[in-house]
Coordinates of C-alpha atoms and ligand atoms in Angstrom, one line a residue:
M18 CA 0.0 0.0 0.0
Y19 CA 1.2 3.5 -0.8
Y20 CA 0.6 6.5 1.4
A21 CA 0.6 10.2 0.7
S22 CA 2.8 10.6 3.8
Q23 CA 4.5 8.3 6.1
K24 CA 4.2 8.3 9.9
A25 CA 7.3 9.3 11.9
F26 CA 8.8 7.0 14.5
P27 CA 7.0 7.7 17.7
E28 CA 8.3 10.0 20.4
G29 CA 10.3 8.0 23.0
F30 CA 10.9 5.2 20.5
L31 CA 13.4 2.7 22.1
W32 CA 16.3 2.8 19.7
G33 CA 18.4 0.0 21.0
A34 CA 20.6 -3.0 20.4
S35 CA 20.9 -6.5 21.9
T36 CA 23.2 -9.1 23.4
S37 CA 22.8 -12.2 25.5
A38 CA 24.8 -13.2 28.5
Y39 CA 26.5 -16.4 27.2
Q40 CA 27.5 -14.8 23.9
A41 CA 28.8 -11.5 25.3
E42 CA 29.9 -11.9 28.9
G43 CA 32.7 -14.5 29.1
A44 CA 33.8 -15.0 32.8
W45 CA 32.0 -18.3 32.5
D46 CA 33.2 -19.6 35.9
Q47 CA 33.9 -16.3 37.8
D48 CA 32.4 -14.7 40.9
G49 CA 30.3 -17.8 41.9
K50 CA 28.8 -18.5 38.5
S51 CA 28.0 -22.2 37.9
P52 CA 28.0 -23.8 34.4
S53 CA 25.0 -23.6 32.2
I54 CA 23.9 -26.1 29.6
I55 CA 25.6 -23.8 27.1
D56 CA 28.9 -24.1 28.9
M57 CA 28.6 -27.9 28.8
Y58 CA 27.7 -28.1 25.1
E59 CA 30.0 -29.8 22.7
H60 CA 31.4 -27.1 20.6
P61 CA 32.7 -27.1 17.0
K62 CA 36.5 -27.3 17.5
Q63 CA 37.3 -24.7 14.8
Y64 CA 35.3 -21.9 16.6
A65 CA 35.6 -19.9 19.8
D66 CA 33.7 -21.2 22.7
F67 CA 31.8 -19.1 25.3
K68 CA 34.4 -19.0 28.0
S69 CA 35.8 -15.5 27.3
A70 CA 33.4 -14.4 24.6
S71 CA 33.6 -10.6 24.3
D72 CA 34.5 -10.1 28.0
H73 CA 31.5 -7.9 28.4
Y74 CA 31.3 -9.1 32.1
H75 CA 34.5 -7.1 32.9
R76 CA 34.1 -4.4 30.2
Y77 CA 30.5 -3.5 30.6
K78 CA 31.3 0.1 31.7
E79 CA 33.3 0.8 28.6
D80 CA 30.7 -0.9 26.4
I81 CA 27.8 1.0 27.8
R82 CA 29.7 4.3 27.5
L83 CA 30.2 3.5 23.8
F84 CA 26.5 2.5 23.5
A85 CA 25.6 5.9 25.0
E86 CA 27.9 7.7 22.6
M87 CA 26.1 5.9 19.7
G88 CA 22.9 7.3 21.2
L89 CA 21.2 4.1 22.3
K90 CA 18.0 4.7 24.2
A91 CA 17.7 1.1 25.2
Y92 CA 20.0 -1.9 25.8
R93 CA 18.6 -5.4 25.7
F94 CA 20.8 -7.9 27.6
S95 CA 20.1 -11.2 29.4
V96 CA 20.7 -12.2 33.0
A97 CA 22.6 -15.5 33.5
W98 CA 20.5 -17.5 35.8
T99 CA 23.7 -19.3 36.8
R100 CA 25.1 -16.1 38.3
I101 CA 22.0 -15.4 40.4
L102 CA 21.2 -18.9 41.6
P103 CA 24.3 -21.1 41.0
D104 CA 22.5 -24.1 42.3
G105 CA 19.5 -23.4 40.1
T106 CA 17.4 -22.7 43.2
G107 CA 18.0 -21.8 46.9
R108 CA 21.3 -19.9 47.6
V109 CA 21.4 -16.4 46.0
N110 CA 24.8 -15.4 44.8
Q111 CA 25.3 -11.7 45.9
A112 CA 28.1 -11.2 43.4
G113 CA 25.7 -12.0 40.6
I114 CA 23.0 -9.7 42.0
R115 CA 25.5 -6.9 42.3
H116 CA 26.8 -7.4 38.8
Y117 CA 23.5 -6.9 37.1
H118 CA 22.6 -4.1 39.5
D119 CA 25.7 -2.3 38.3
V120 CA 24.9 -3.0 34.6
I121 CA 21.4 -1.6 35.1
Q122 CA 22.8 1.5 37.0
E123 CA 25.4 2.1 34.3
C124 CA 22.6 2.1 31.7
R125 CA 20.5 4.5 33.8
K126 CA 23.4 6.8 34.2
Y127 CA 23.3 7.5 30.5
G128 CA 19.5 7.5 30.2
I129 CA 19.5 4.0 28.5
E130 CA 16.5 1.9 29.2
P131 CA 17.6 -1.6 30.3
I132 CA 15.5 -4.4 28.6
V133 CA 16.2 -7.5 30.6
T134 CA 15.8 -11.0 29.1
M135 CA 15.3 -13.5 32.0
Y136 CA 16.3 -16.6 30.0
H137 CA 18.4 -16.8 26.8
F138 CA 19.0 -20.5 26.2
D139 CA 21.3 -20.9 29.3
L140 CA 19.6 -23.3 31.8
P141 CA 21.8 -24.0 34.9
Y142 CA 23.5 -27.4 34.1
C143 CA 22.6 -28.7 37.6
L144 CA 18.9 -28.4 36.7
E145 CA 19.5 -30.1 33.3
E146 CA 21.0 -33.0 35.3
K147 CA 17.8 -33.3 37.2
G148 CA 15.7 -33.5 34.0
G149 CA 15.9 -29.9 32.7
W150 CA 12.7 -28.5 31.1
G151 CA 11.4 -32.1 30.9
S152 CA 10.7 -31.8 34.6
R153 CA 8.1 -29.7 36.4
E154 CA 10.6 -29.0 39.1
T155 CA 12.3 -26.7 36.6
V156 CA 9.1 -24.7 36.4
E157 CA 9.2 -24.2 40.1
A158 CA 12.9 -23.2 39.9
F159 CA 12.2 -20.7 37.2
V160 CA 9.4 -19.1 39.2
E161 CA 11.9 -18.8 42.2
Y162 CA 14.5 -17.3 39.9
A163 CA 11.9 -14.8 38.6
R164 CA 11.0 -13.8 42.1
V165 CA 14.6 -13.1 42.9
L166 CA 14.9 -10.9 39.8
F167 CA 11.7 -9.0 40.4
T168 CA 12.5 -8.5 44.0
N169 CA 16.0 -7.2 43.4
Y170 CA 15.5 -5.3 40.1
G171 CA 11.8 -4.6 40.0
G172 CA 12.4 -1.0 41.1
E173 CA 15.0 -0.3 38.4
V174 CA 13.7 -2.3 35.4
T175 CA 10.6 -1.6 33.4
Y176 CA 10.9 -3.9 30.4
W177 CA 11.2 -7.7 31.0
L178 CA 11.5 -10.4 28.4
T179 CA 10.6 -13.9 29.7
I180 CA 12.2 -16.5 27.4
N181 CA 14.2 -15.9 24.2
E182 CA 13.1 -17.8 21.2
Q183 CA 11.2 -20.6 22.9
N184 CA 10.2 -21.7 19.4
T185 CA 13.8 -22.1 18.2
M186 CA 14.6 -24.2 21.3
I187 CA 11.7 -26.5 20.8
L188 CA 11.7 -26.8 17.0
H189 CA 15.4 -26.7 16.2
P190 CA 17.1 -28.0 19.4
G191 CA 20.2 -28.8 17.5
A192 CA 20.6 -25.2 16.6
I193 CA 21.4 -24.3 20.2
G194 CA 23.7 -27.2 20.9
L195 CA 23.9 -30.5 22.7
P196 CA 25.9 -31.7 25.8
K197 CA 28.7 -34.1 25.1
D198 CA 27.3 -37.5 24.1
G199 CA 23.9 -35.9 24.4
K200 CA 21.1 -36.8 22.2
I201 CA 18.3 -34.6 20.8
P202 CA 15.1 -35.3 22.7
S203 CA 12.2 -36.8 20.8
K204 CA 9.4 -34.5 19.5
K205 CA 7.1 -35.8 22.2
E206 CA 9.7 -34.8 24.9
L207 CA 10.3 -31.5 23.3
Y208 CA 6.6 -30.6 23.3
Q209 CA 6.4 -31.6 27.0
Q210 CA 9.4 -29.3 27.7
N211 CA 7.5 -26.6 25.7
H212 CA 4.5 -27.0 27.9
H213 CA 6.6 -26.5 31.0
L214 CA 8.3 -23.5 29.5
M215 CA 4.8 -22.1 28.9
L216 CA 3.8 -22.7 32.5
A217 CA 7.0 -21.1 33.7
Q218 CA 6.5 -18.1 31.5
A219 CA 2.8 -17.6 32.5
R220 CA 3.7 -17.7 36.2
A221 CA 6.6 -15.3 35.7
M222 CA 4.3 -12.9 33.9
K223 CA 1.7 -13.0 36.7
L224 CA 4.4 -12.6 39.3
C225 CA 5.9 -9.6 37.5
H226 CA 2.5 -7.9 37.6
E227 CA 2.1 -8.6 41.3
L228 CA 5.6 -7.6 42.4
C229 CA 6.4 -4.8 39.9
P230 CA 3.5 -2.5 39.4
E231 CA 5.5 -0.4 36.8
G232 CA 6.9 -3.5 35.1
R233 CA 6.0 -4.5 31.5
I234 CA 6.7 -8.1 30.5
G235 CA 6.4 -10.1 27.2
P236 CA 7.7 -13.2 25.4
A237 CA 10.5 -12.9 22.9
L238 CA 9.8 -15.2 20.0
N239 CA 11.4 -15.6 16.6
L240 CA 8.5 -14.7 14.3
T241 CA 8.4 -14.8 10.6
A242 CA 5.6 -14.8 7.9
M243 CA 5.5 -17.6 5.4
Y244 CA 4.9 -17.4 1.7
P245 CA 3.4 -20.2 -0.4
E246 CA 5.7 -21.1 -3.2
T247 CA 2.9 -20.8 -5.8
C248 CA -0.7 -19.9 -5.9
R249 CA -1.5 -23.6 -5.8
P250 CA -4.0 -23.8 -3.0
E251 CA -2.1 -26.8 -1.4
D252 CA 1.0 -24.6 -1.1
S253 CA -1.0 -22.0 0.8
I254 CA -2.3 -24.6 3.2
A255 CA 1.3 -25.9 3.7
A256 CA 2.6 -22.3 4.3
H257 CA -0.2 -21.8 6.8
N258 CA 0.6 -25.1 8.5
W259 CA 4.2 -24.2 9.1
E260 CA 3.4 -20.6 10.1
V261 CA 1.0 -21.8 12.8
I262 CA 3.3 -24.6 14.0
R263 CA 6.4 -22.4 14.0
C264 CA 5.0 -19.1 15.2
W265 CA 1.4 -18.7 16.2
N266 CA 1.3 -21.8 18.4
F267 CA 4.1 -20.2 20.5
A268 CA 2.6 -16.7 20.7
D269 CA -1.0 -17.7 21.2
V270 CA -0.4 -19.5 24.5
P271 CA 1.0 -16.4 26.4
V272 CA -1.6 -14.1 24.9
F273 CA -4.8 -16.2 24.6
G274 CA -3.9 -18.8 27.3
W275 CA -4.1 -21.9 25.1
Y276 CA -2.5 -23.5 22.1
H277 CA -3.5 -22.7 18.5
P278 CA -6.4 -24.9 17.5
L279 CA -4.7 -26.2 14.3
A280 CA -1.4 -26.9 16.1
W281 CA -3.2 -28.6 19.0
R282 CA -4.9 -30.9 16.5
Y283 CA -1.5 -31.6 14.8
L284 CA -0.1 -32.5 18.2
Q285 CA -3.0 -34.7 19.2
D286 CA -3.0 -36.5 15.9
R287 CA 0.7 -37.3 16.1
E288 CA 0.5 -38.2 19.8
L289 CA 2.8 -35.3 20.6
A290 CA 0.4 -33.4 22.8
P291 CA 1.9 -32.7 26.3
E292 CA 0.5 -34.1 29.4
I293 CA -1.8 -31.4 30.9
K294 CA -2.3 -31.6 34.7
E295 CA -5.0 -30.1 36.8
G296 CA -4.5 -26.4 37.1
D297 CA -2.4 -26.0 34.0
K298 CA -5.2 -24.4 32.0
E299 CA -5.9 -21.9 34.7
C300 CA -2.2 -21.2 35.0
L301 CA -1.8 -20.4 31.3
A302 CA -4.9 -18.3 31.2
G303 CA -4.6 -14.7 32.2
A304 CA -0.8 -14.3 32.0
R305 CA -1.5 -11.0 30.0
P306 CA 1.8 -10.0 28.4
D307 CA 2.1 -6.2 28.0
F308 CA 3.8 -6.3 24.7
M309 CA 5.0 -8.8 22.1
A310 CA 8.8 -8.9 21.6
M311 CA 9.9 -10.3 18.3
N312 CA 13.2 -11.4 16.8
Y313 CA 13.0 -11.2 13.0
Y314 CA 15.7 -12.3 10.6
S315 CA 14.0 -13.7 7.5
T316 CA 10.9 -15.1 5.9
A317 CA 10.4 -18.7 4.6
T318 CA 8.8 -19.9 1.5
I319 CA 6.8 -23.1 1.7
A320 CA 5.4 -25.7 -0.7
A321 CA 3.0 -28.6 -0.2
S322 CA 4.4 -31.8 1.3
R323 CA 5.3 -34.5 -1.2
G324 CA 4.5 -37.0 1.6
D325 CA 7.8 -38.7 1.6
A326 CA 11.3 -38.2 3.1
S327 CA 12.2 -35.7 0.4
D328 CA 10.1 -33.1 2.4
V329 CA 12.9 -32.8 4.9
S330 CA 16.1 -30.9 4.1
A331 CA 18.8 -28.9 5.9
R332 CA 18.3 -25.1 5.8
A333 CA 20.5 -23.6 3.2
G334 CA 23.8 -22.5 4.8
D335 CA 22.9 -24.1 8.2
Q336 CA 23.2 -27.8 8.6
Q337 CA 21.9 -27.5 12.2
I338 CA 18.4 -26.6 11.1
M339 CA 16.3 -29.1 9.5
L340 CA 13.2 -27.9 7.6
G341 CA 10.2 -29.7 6.2
E342 CA 8.0 -32.4 7.6
E343 CA 6.2 -35.3 5.9
G344 CA 2.6 -34.5 5.4
V345 CA 2.9 -31.0 6.8
Y346 CA 5.2 -28.8 4.6
R347 CA 8.3 -28.6 2.5
A348 CA 10.8 -25.7 2.3
A349 CA 11.0 -24.0 -1.1
E350 CA 13.1 -21.3 -2.7
N351 CA 12.0 -17.7 -3.1
P352 CA 13.5 -16.1 -6.3
Y353 CA 12.5 -12.6 -5.2
V354 CA 14.7 -12.3 -2.1
A355 CA 18.4 -12.0 -1.5
K356 CA 20.5 -14.2 0.9
T357 CA 23.3 -13.5 3.3
K358 CA 26.7 -15.3 3.0
Y359 CA 25.2 -17.8 5.4
G360 CA 22.1 -18.5 3.3
W361 CA 19.7 -16.5 5.5
V362 CA 17.0 -14.9 3.4
I363 CA 17.1 -11.0 3.4
D364 CA 13.5 -9.8 3.2
P365 CA 12.7 -6.3 4.5
S366 CA 9.2 -6.4 3.0
G367 CA 8.7 -9.6 4.8
F368 CA 9.5 -7.7 8.0
R369 CA 6.6 -5.3 7.3
Y370 CA 4.4 -8.3 6.4
T371 CA 5.3 -10.2 9.6
L372 CA 4.7 -7.0 11.7
R373 CA 1.3 -6.6 10.3
K374 CA 0.4 -10.2 11.0
V375 CA 1.6 -10.1 14.6
Y376 CA -0.2 -6.9 15.3
E377 CA -3.4 -8.0 13.6
R378 CA -3.3 -11.3 15.7
Y379 CA -2.4 -9.9 19.1
H380 CA -3.2 -6.2 19.2
L381 CA -0.2 -5.7 21.5
P382 CA 2.6 -3.2 21.1
I383 CA 5.6 -4.8 19.4
L384 CA 9.2 -4.5 20.5
I385 CA 11.8 -5.7 18.0
T386 CA 14.4 -7.5 20.1
E387 CA 16.6 -8.9 17.3
N388 CA 17.2 -8.2 13.6
G389 CA 20.5 -8.0 11.8
I390 CA 23.0 -9.5 9.4
G391 CA 25.9 -11.8 10.2
A392 CA 29.0 -11.3 8.2
P393 CA 32.8 -12.0 8.3
D394 CA 33.7 -8.3 9.0
R395 CA 37.2 -7.3 8.3
L396 CA 39.3 -4.8 10.3
E397 CA 41.4 -2.8 7.9
N398 CA 43.6 0.1 9.0
G399 CA 41.6 0.4 12.2
Q400 CA 38.3 0.6 10.4
V401 CA 35.4 -1.8 9.5
H402 CA 33.5 -0.9 6.4
D403 CA 30.3 -2.9 6.9
N404 CA 28.1 -1.2 4.2
Y405 CA 26.1 -4.4 3.9
R406 CA 25.0 -4.0 7.5
I407 CA 24.0 -0.4 6.9
D408 CA 22.0 -1.4 3.9
F409 CA 20.4 -4.3 5.7
I410 CA 19.3 -2.2 8.7
R411 CA 18.3 0.8 6.6
Q412 CA 16.0 -1.4 4.5
H413 CA 14.5 -3.1 7.6
L414 CA 14.0 0.3 9.3
S415 CA 12.3 1.6 6.2
A416 CA 10.0 -1.4 6.1
M417 CA 9.3 -1.0 9.8
R418 CA 8.4 2.6 9.2
L419 CA 5.9 1.5 6.6
A420 CA 4.5 -1.0 9.0
I421 CA 4.1 1.9 11.5
T422 CA 2.4 3.8 8.8
D423 CA 0.1 0.7 8.2
G424 CA -1.0 1.2 11.8
V425 CA 1.2 -1.3 13.6
E426 CA 2.3 -0.1 17.1
V427 CA 6.1 -0.6 17.3
I428 CA 7.7 0.7 20.5
G429 CA 11.4 -0.1 19.9
Y430 CA 14.0 -1.6 17.7
C431 CA 17.0 -3.5 19.2
P432 CA 19.0 -5.1 16.4
W433 CA 21.4 -8.0 17.0
A434 CA 24.0 -7.0 18.2
A435 CA 25.2 -4.0 20.2
L436 CA 28.8 -5.4 19.8
D437 CA 30.4 -8.5 18.3
V438 CA 29.5 -11.6 20.3
V439 CA 30.1 -15.3 19.7
S440 CA 27.8 -16.7 17.1
T441 CA 26.5 -20.0 18.3
H442 CA 27.9 -22.0 15.4
Q443 CA 30.4 -19.7 13.7
G444 CA 32.3 -18.1 16.5
Y445 CA 33.8 -14.8 15.5
Q446 CA 33.7 -15.7 11.8
K447 CA 30.2 -14.3 11.8
R448 CA 29.8 -11.0 13.4
Y449 CA 26.7 -8.8 13.9
G450 CA 27.8 -5.9 16.1
F451 CA 28.0 -2.1 15.7
L452 CA 31.3 -2.4 17.7
Y453 CA 34.0 -4.6 16.4
V454 CA 35.6 -6.7 19.1
D455 CA 39.3 -7.3 18.2
R456 CA 39.8 -10.9 18.9
D457 CA 40.1 -14.1 16.8
E458 CA 38.7 -17.5 17.3
F459 CA 41.5 -18.4 19.7
D460 CA 43.7 -15.4 20.1
L461 CA 42.0 -13.0 22.5
K462 CA 44.4 -10.1 21.7
E463 CA 43.3 -7.1 23.7
M464 CA 39.7 -7.3 22.7
R465 CA 39.7 -3.6 21.7
R466 CA 36.3 -2.1 20.8
I467 CA 36.4 -0.5 17.4
K468 CA 33.5 1.5 16.0
K469 CA 32.3 0.1 12.7
D470 CA 30.9 2.3 9.9
S471 CA 27.5 1.1 10.9
Y472 CA 28.1 2.5 14.4
F473 CA 28.4 6.1 13.0
W474 CA 25.4 5.5 10.7
Y475 CA 23.1 4.2 13.4
Q476 CA 24.2 7.2 15.6
K477 CA 22.8 9.5 13.0
V478 CA 19.6 7.6 12.6
I479 CA 19.0 7.7 16.3
A480 CA 19.9 11.4 16.5
D481 CA 17.1 12.4 14.1
N482 CA 14.7 9.8 15.3
G483 CA 14.8 8.0 11.9
A484 CA 13.7 11.0 9.9
S485 CA 16.6 10.8 7.4
L486 CA 16.2 7.1 6.5
Ligands
BGP16 C1 19.0 -15.7 17.5 C2 19.5 -15.8 18.9 C3 20.7 -15.0 19.2 C4 21.7 -15.0 18.1 C5 21.1 -14.8 16.7 C6 22.1 -14.9 15.6 O1 18.2 -16.9 17.2 O2 18.4 -15.4 19.8 O3 21.2 -15.4 20.4 O4 22.6 -16.0 18.2 O5 20.0 -15.7 16.5 O6 22.4 -16.3 15.4 P1 23.8 -16.8 14.9 O7 24.8 -16.3 15.8 O8 23.7 -18.3 15.0 O9 23.9 -16.4 13.5

């Protein structure tokens, strides 16, 4: 749709950027932190692990000063559960409490709004050993952890994100990693884990509303619209199948209090439906998120299933992610979109389209908590010329502005990432940050922070509230 004039980005728009604890902090065993499942994962030998990462744990003051200089109005980071409750439950580690208190205060000093993710893939390993998300005990542990966070930081944090990309964890568990000799749980087990995550999330949301009257809380899912490969009706049905199973089934539960009807039928028919205990339905109902946080990288294009094993294939450029399911959908190519070096589809219009769909479905303000392009950035004469990142973000911001013009309520944009962090599968070969972190896969060097071209560009965008895009 064309408009005579476009809407401006709203006043007070949260121009931000994101990181997560395990990818940015390092200091994996310091100041009382216990190992998380991520620390115990078997890691590809040719890439950096998460032990030192970008050393944000020690350098957060310098980093936040640089974020402030870039003009950030918000900083999205995650708290490592293993720093707060090293045994998963019980004993509170005061050094961990102090650390995030200091990070929050440092943000506030510069007028940066802290946006806190409570859980970004890094379950305490001691809880994993007791059954992890397959056990209802972990729900209780998460609620205890949530209470510690809300009690300690409720007065200083307004924006809370419950769980990062629950849909990625459940649908593509191999994408996050596996402990040594570990095996990927069955689909049945994964959907039971999913149910427990949903219960944990619902209880955390209710607790937040009870303990933090000013707090606003929402889920952070990886959402993406699907296109049918052709106008063949069966392709549209398949695209809808996967859009529901991948996205709406995860977002409906926190907002509407129950699973999407189509997804629920799919789960029942394949005997994948989780065990529902007395009180679960009441627990899920009424969680009432205040906003929907959304990570958006790309769209997918889908064709009807052929009904045989040829439906299943590895995602282009990423052997960790299998797409397609017999009798449900098959991944197809889209000739109208570009791709990153890593095979991820680049689709700014798809961003607008996804935003429209999310808003139409949930009528909640939307906070973008990830979006960005991974690339093997090069440091040349002390500079990083990442024009591809500028192009990517400019196009996505323009599409987002069109979505705002369409009537979608977007409250902030926090691209991935504020600074270079460890990419889960490609270490420091694949970078996303506005700040270059000068280290190699194994040589930590001095980890100097260097402003990339995109840093200066984003600084200008923020300074005029996106008017010059
Ligand atoms: C998202 C995760 C982030 C980040 C990002 C980029 O799914 O929430 O933690 O890793 O993807 O992924 P990658 O580093 O694998 O390219």
